[in-house]
């Protein structure tokens, strides 16, 4: 493993240590698969989980990012042994009132672990974060285990079929993704009500530990890119989501008729290089209806700046995933998280000091601006 290429994901900067486990429920595609990040107690000799959990995901990334399967081995050599700085199956730190819950939706061609930096950071500030792996063929790859023999059925990434309009294909996907976010909330409701929820991955961690440790009156849905627009749609489908956070949302797949239906506030945190005027106009439609909806842009960032890829050094990664942002990725992550925490303080009525970062919600601060002044045109 060349030190030059090592991924150095940052540990959370909040007051809590972070634990992590994988959860799969149900034996069909209609079940759920997610990675759970949560505040945990110290544990001697705790293992750290792999960032890319299995080699199949390297193949999926190679296909999605490059359309070149041979790069799978290259990705595997570069990042295959990288680990996330969290405690695998670490013991949950109990909370007298329960932690707020974040359901997180990944972007196109991603999967449940590629936002570990954001999820770890949120967990370190006192949230339980459920990072879904979507089964709408938008993940680089994913799988479920059948009931008969526990065989793995893999669900590959799918391009828009020839002859099909992209909007209709993506719109169907975004509805499936939002439904998966709603099902994830139902899963945690079941756990909280004391129902036994078997985790097919047979981890050492019993999900019933969450029973009295999640506050289901404080639930938010969040995502990046395709996951950002998924979060907006989930607000329409599930009234128990109090608000949404959309990182560089790809607004294209959402049908226009739904915009008047979005009832709750959304925080849009955009990167400097990704948005189009059309996408921003859609965000502004929502902010014109709800004064609590905020749009800010982080300067010096590109679309991948809000993923773990921002922390990959080396020319190889620039080669695979395109240009890097000019803003230091640690600083970009700090700005993003502080803005999210200030927003959640406001809309989940948290008893924290996160309002100290309220200025960021108005686009005031180093490396942030209000709205999205620099979005590229569709030339």
XYZ file of C-alpha atoms in Angstrom:
379
model
C 0.000 0.000 0.000
C 1.737 3.170 -1.143
C 1.647 5.879 1.488
C 1.313 8.345 -1.377
C -2.182 7.059 -2.146
C -3.493 6.430 1.343
C -6.903 7.819 2.083
C -6.810 9.851 5.279
C -10.403 10.306 6.374
C -10.692 12.728 9.283
C -11.981 11.528 12.653
C -15.041 13.412 13.930
C -14.305 16.742 15.643
C -17.367 16.677 17.909
C -17.381 15.596 21.566
C -18.424 11.961 20.927
C -16.436 8.963 19.750
C -18.110 7.300 16.765
C -19.189 3.699 16.301
C -20.304 2.075 13.088
C -22.092 -1.067 11.884
C -23.863 -2.407 8.780
C -27.557 -3.289 8.820
C -29.477 -5.361 6.275
C -33.128 -6.241 6.851
C -35.421 -8.320 4.634
C -34.623 -10.994 2.056
C -35.809 -9.143 -1.044
C -34.973 -6.016 -2.960
C -37.738 -4.354 -0.902
C -35.673 -4.688 2.286
C -33.100 -2.132 3.416
C -29.326 -1.916 3.499
C -27.557 0.822 5.436
C -24.420 1.720 7.365
C -25.121 3.130 10.801
C -22.896 5.757 12.467
C -23.591 6.616 16.126
C -21.990 8.067 19.272
C -20.171 5.257 21.090
C -18.246 4.452 24.241
C -14.486 3.887 24.163
C -13.541 0.287 23.417
C -10.077 -1.166 23.829
C -8.678 -2.660 20.639
C -11.649 -1.563 18.513
C -11.313 -2.475 14.840
C -11.874 0.098 12.111
C -14.067 -0.850 9.114
C -12.816 -0.848 5.532
C -13.807 2.224 3.548
C -14.565 0.143 0.430
C -16.259 -2.833 2.102
C -15.706 -5.393 -0.693
C -13.883 -5.726 -3.986
C -17.188 -5.784 -5.917
C -17.570 -2.089 -5.108
C -14.216 -1.318 -6.769
C -15.577 -2.944 -9.918
C -18.767 -0.917 -9.665
C -16.818 2.325 -9.207
C -14.549 1.532 -12.144
C -17.556 0.868 -14.367
C -19.414 3.974 -13.235
C -16.561 6.489 -13.132
C -14.667 5.297 -16.169
C -16.666 2.665 -17.993
C -13.440 0.669 -17.697
C -13.552 -2.510 -15.640
C -9.757 -2.919 -15.785
C -9.435 0.083 -13.457
C -11.064 -1.974 -10.720
C -7.712 -3.487 -9.745
C -6.117 -0.027 -9.794
C -8.782 1.361 -7.432
C -8.442 -1.704 -5.240
C -4.663 -1.294 -4.950
C -5.005 2.444 -4.284
C -7.763 2.411 -1.666
C -8.655 -1.223 -0.946
C -7.026 -1.251 2.482
C -8.164 2.228 3.596
C -10.174 2.299 6.811
C -12.717 4.655 8.368
C -11.585 6.154 11.721
C -14.567 4.817 13.694
C -15.068 1.905 16.086
C -16.571 -1.105 14.253
C -19.545 -2.408 16.296
C -18.453 -0.162 19.183
C -20.868 -0.033 22.154
C -23.547 2.673 21.811
C -23.200 5.590 24.222
C -26.600 5.827 25.968
C -28.540 9.107 25.770
C -31.224 10.024 28.305
C -33.445 11.805 25.752
C -32.353 9.945 22.622
C -30.209 11.152 19.713
C -31.734 12.913 16.698
C -31.780 10.706 13.575
C -30.376 11.523 10.126
C -31.326 9.371 7.125
C -28.616 9.890 4.448
C -29.034 9.251 0.695
C -25.981 8.769 -1.564
C -25.371 10.169 -5.046
C -25.432 8.505 -8.466
C -22.820 5.744 -8.764
C -21.967 5.913 -5.041
C -22.817 3.580 -2.124
C -23.286 3.627 1.633
C -19.656 4.218 2.697
C -18.529 7.036 0.377
C -19.824 9.786 2.688
C -18.118 8.422 5.803
C -16.442 11.784 6.536
C -19.794 13.624 6.685
C -21.576 10.807 8.560
C -18.741 10.386 11.089
C -18.650 14.114 11.731
C -22.423 14.296 12.355
C -22.305 11.272 14.686
C -19.472 12.904 16.632
C -21.785 15.871 17.325
C -24.519 13.628 18.726
C -26.591 12.217 15.853
C -27.428 8.689 14.785
C -26.840 8.592 11.007
C -28.231 5.891 8.725
C -26.423 5.968 5.358
C -28.616 4.038 2.938
C -27.439 1.965 -0.008
C -30.147 2.426 -2.633
C -31.480 -0.466 -4.708
C -32.833 1.543 -7.658
C -29.796 0.676 -9.839
C -28.224 4.072 -9.015
C -25.559 2.665 -6.641
C -22.212 1.677 -8.194
C -23.365 -1.790 -7.133
C -25.220 -3.278 -4.179
C -26.768 -6.586 -3.114
C -29.365 -8.359 -0.977
C -29.428 -11.850 0.535
C -32.181 -14.261 -0.529
C -34.214 -16.124 2.075
C -33.786 -19.648 0.667
C -30.046 -20.071 0.940
C -28.738 -16.635 1.907
C -27.307 -16.282 -1.612
C -26.223 -12.764 -2.579
C -28.119 -11.152 -5.441
C -26.174 -8.209 -6.848
C -27.899 -5.128 -8.273
C -25.601 -3.456 -10.811
C -25.506 0.230 -11.742
C -27.734 0.903 -14.745
C -27.324 3.610 -17.370
C -30.402 5.275 -18.855
C -31.701 2.678 -21.358
C -31.326 3.678 -25.021
C -34.423 5.384 -26.344
C -35.736 6.211 -22.880
C -35.967 9.851 -21.788
C -33.548 10.502 -18.934
C -36.117 12.449 -16.910
C -38.608 9.558 -16.770
C -35.920 7.030 -15.865
C -34.431 9.236 -13.118
C -37.830 10.346 -11.838
C -38.845 6.728 -11.248
C -35.545 6.206 -9.399
C -35.901 9.287 -7.195
C -39.354 8.101 -6.085
C -37.965 4.658 -5.203
C -35.088 6.290 -3.312
C -37.411 8.570 -1.330
C -39.585 5.544 -0.473
C -36.442 3.797 0.828
C -35.771 6.816 3.075
C -39.334 6.552 4.422
C -38.900 2.783 4.967
C -35.672 3.477 6.873
C -37.586 5.781 9.212
C -40.192 3.031 9.680
C -37.401 0.593 10.540
C -36.183 2.861 13.345
C -39.789 3.357 14.499
C -40.115 -0.448 14.771
C -36.864 -0.667 16.740
C -37.975 2.165 19.040
C -41.305 0.436 19.695
C -39.473 -2.699 20.857
C -40.096 -4.869 17.787
C -37.378 -7.411 17.135
C -35.571 -6.473 13.923
C -33.150 -9.188 12.805
C -30.006 -7.879 11.095
C -29.139 -10.364 8.345
C -25.484 -9.414 8.545
C -25.378 -10.967 12.021
C -23.247 -8.246 13.506
C -22.214 -8.406 17.148
C -24.423 -5.411 17.746
C -28.049 -5.885 18.779
C -30.258 -3.237 17.144
C -32.495 -3.210 20.239
C -29.748 -1.117 21.880
C -31.224 1.805 19.920
C -34.670 1.365 21.492
C -34.492 4.210 24.027
C -31.634 6.077 22.392
C -33.255 7.669 19.333
C -35.560 10.675 19.450
C -38.076 10.057 16.669
C -39.502 13.561 17.060
C -36.172 14.865 15.707
C -35.657 13.264 12.314
C -34.018 14.785 9.257
C -33.352 13.506 5.744
C -30.120 14.432 3.982
C -28.229 13.509 0.821
C -25.725 14.462 -1.864
C -26.472 15.113 -5.551
C -29.114 12.525 -6.578
C -29.424 11.987 -2.809
C -29.998 15.721 -2.305
C -33.091 15.751 -4.513
C -34.114 12.432 -2.879
C -34.101 14.238 0.485
C -36.345 17.012 -0.885
C -38.847 14.459 -2.220
C -38.788 12.499 1.065
C -40.152 15.642 2.784
C -43.209 15.388 0.530
C -43.696 11.673 1.223
C -43.124 11.585 4.996
C -44.422 14.307 7.338
C -42.230 13.071 10.221
C -39.116 14.416 8.486
C -38.754 17.857 10.090
C -36.422 19.301 7.445
C -33.956 18.278 4.720
C -30.311 18.988 3.964
C -29.333 18.795 0.288
C -25.621 18.774 -0.559
C -25.183 19.936 -4.177
C -28.643 18.621 -5.077
C -29.211 17.426 -8.641
C -32.708 18.904 -9.027
C -33.370 17.574 -12.552
C -35.324 14.381 -11.634
C -38.041 16.084 -9.558
C -41.319 16.793 -11.398
C -42.508 20.403 -11.330
C -45.895 19.562 -9.852
C -44.177 18.578 -6.583
C -42.528 21.926 -5.848
C -45.613 23.492 -4.232
C -45.937 20.314 -2.112
C -42.595 20.636 -0.272
C -43.837 21.723 3.161
C -40.658 21.911 5.257
C -37.414 23.887 5.173
C -34.439 22.695 3.119
C -30.785 23.690 3.498
C -29.079 23.630 0.083
C -25.272 23.626 0.347
C -23.887 23.908 -3.175
C -20.372 23.566 -4.553
C -19.001 26.233 -6.833
C -18.661 24.163 -9.999
C -21.699 21.877 -10.306
C -25.015 23.717 -10.407
C -26.888 24.906 -13.503
C -29.176 27.955 -13.645
C -32.131 25.557 -14.055
C -31.228 23.654 -10.885
C -30.759 26.823 -8.858
C -34.056 28.249 -10.161
C -35.760 25.136 -8.744
C -34.104 25.673 -5.363
C -35.236 29.309 -5.405
C -38.821 28.195 -6.070
C -38.645 26.376 -2.742
C -36.971 29.262 -0.889
C -39.616 31.698 -2.196
C -42.296 29.501 -0.560
C -40.489 28.953 2.726
C -38.348 31.689 4.239
C -36.536 29.052 6.332
C -35.189 27.335 3.211
C -31.580 28.445 2.720
C -29.212 28.263 -0.273
C -25.470 28.762 0.164
C -22.405 28.014 -1.954
C -19.008 26.923 -0.640
C -16.263 28.570 -2.735
C -13.322 26.598 -4.098
C -15.290 23.335 -4.206
C -16.287 20.840 -6.884
C -19.075 18.242 -6.819
C -16.818 15.543 -5.291
C -15.728 17.934 -2.511
C -18.741 16.782 -0.470
C -17.739 13.098 -0.704
C -14.852 11.152 0.837
C -12.976 11.435 -2.469
C -11.996 14.951 -1.371
C -9.574 13.299 1.091
C -7.818 11.144 -1.485
C -4.382 12.480 -2.336
C -2.418 11.491 -5.399
C -2.673 12.120 -9.119
C -4.389 8.775 -9.661
C -7.557 9.978 -7.978
C -7.613 13.288 -9.861
C -7.271 11.175 -12.977
C -10.254 8.992 -12.066
C -12.583 11.544 -10.531
C -11.647 14.740 -12.333
C -10.662 18.132 -10.973
C -10.184 18.746 -7.278
C -11.455 21.751 -5.384
C -9.002 24.496 -4.397
C -10.417 24.801 -0.854
C -8.718 22.561 1.706
C -11.057 19.544 2.087
C -10.884 19.656 5.898
C -11.997 23.291 5.819
C -14.761 22.508 3.312
C -16.047 19.710 5.558
C -15.969 21.979 8.624
C -17.998 24.702 6.851
C -20.531 22.147 5.610
C -21.001 20.492 8.997
C -21.222 23.779 10.911
C -23.916 25.043 8.529
C -25.810 21.748 8.869
C -25.581 21.836 12.678
C -26.833 25.447 12.823
C -29.758 24.522 10.554
C -30.642 21.421 12.593
C -30.370 23.366 15.866
C -33.040 25.697 14.494
C -35.464 23.105 13.094
C -35.063 20.225 15.541
C -35.024 22.520 18.616
C -31.755 21.047 19.859
C -30.282 21.982 23.211
C -26.816 22.626 21.829
C -24.688 25.642 20.987
C -24.877 25.142 17.225
C -26.540 28.541 16.655
C -23.009 29.989 16.959
C -22.707 29.112 13.243
C -25.986 30.775 12.158
C -24.146 33.284 9.938
C -23.228 30.468 7.567
C -26.937 29.937 6.809
C -27.007 33.453 5.344
C -23.867 32.749 3.314
C -21.776 34.960 5.604
C -18.279 33.709 6.419
C -14.946 32.697 4.968
C -15.348 30.745 1.687
C -19.165 30.905 1.619
C -21.567 33.099 -0.329
C -25.359 33.280 -0.296
C -27.334 31.457 -2.989
C -25.470 30.211 -6.078
C -24.056 33.156 -7.982
C -21.527 31.300 -10.099
C -23.527 28.435 -11.551
C -22.436 27.410 -15.021
C -24.798 27.715 -17.958
C -25.787 24.674 -19.952
C -23.547 25.470 -22.895
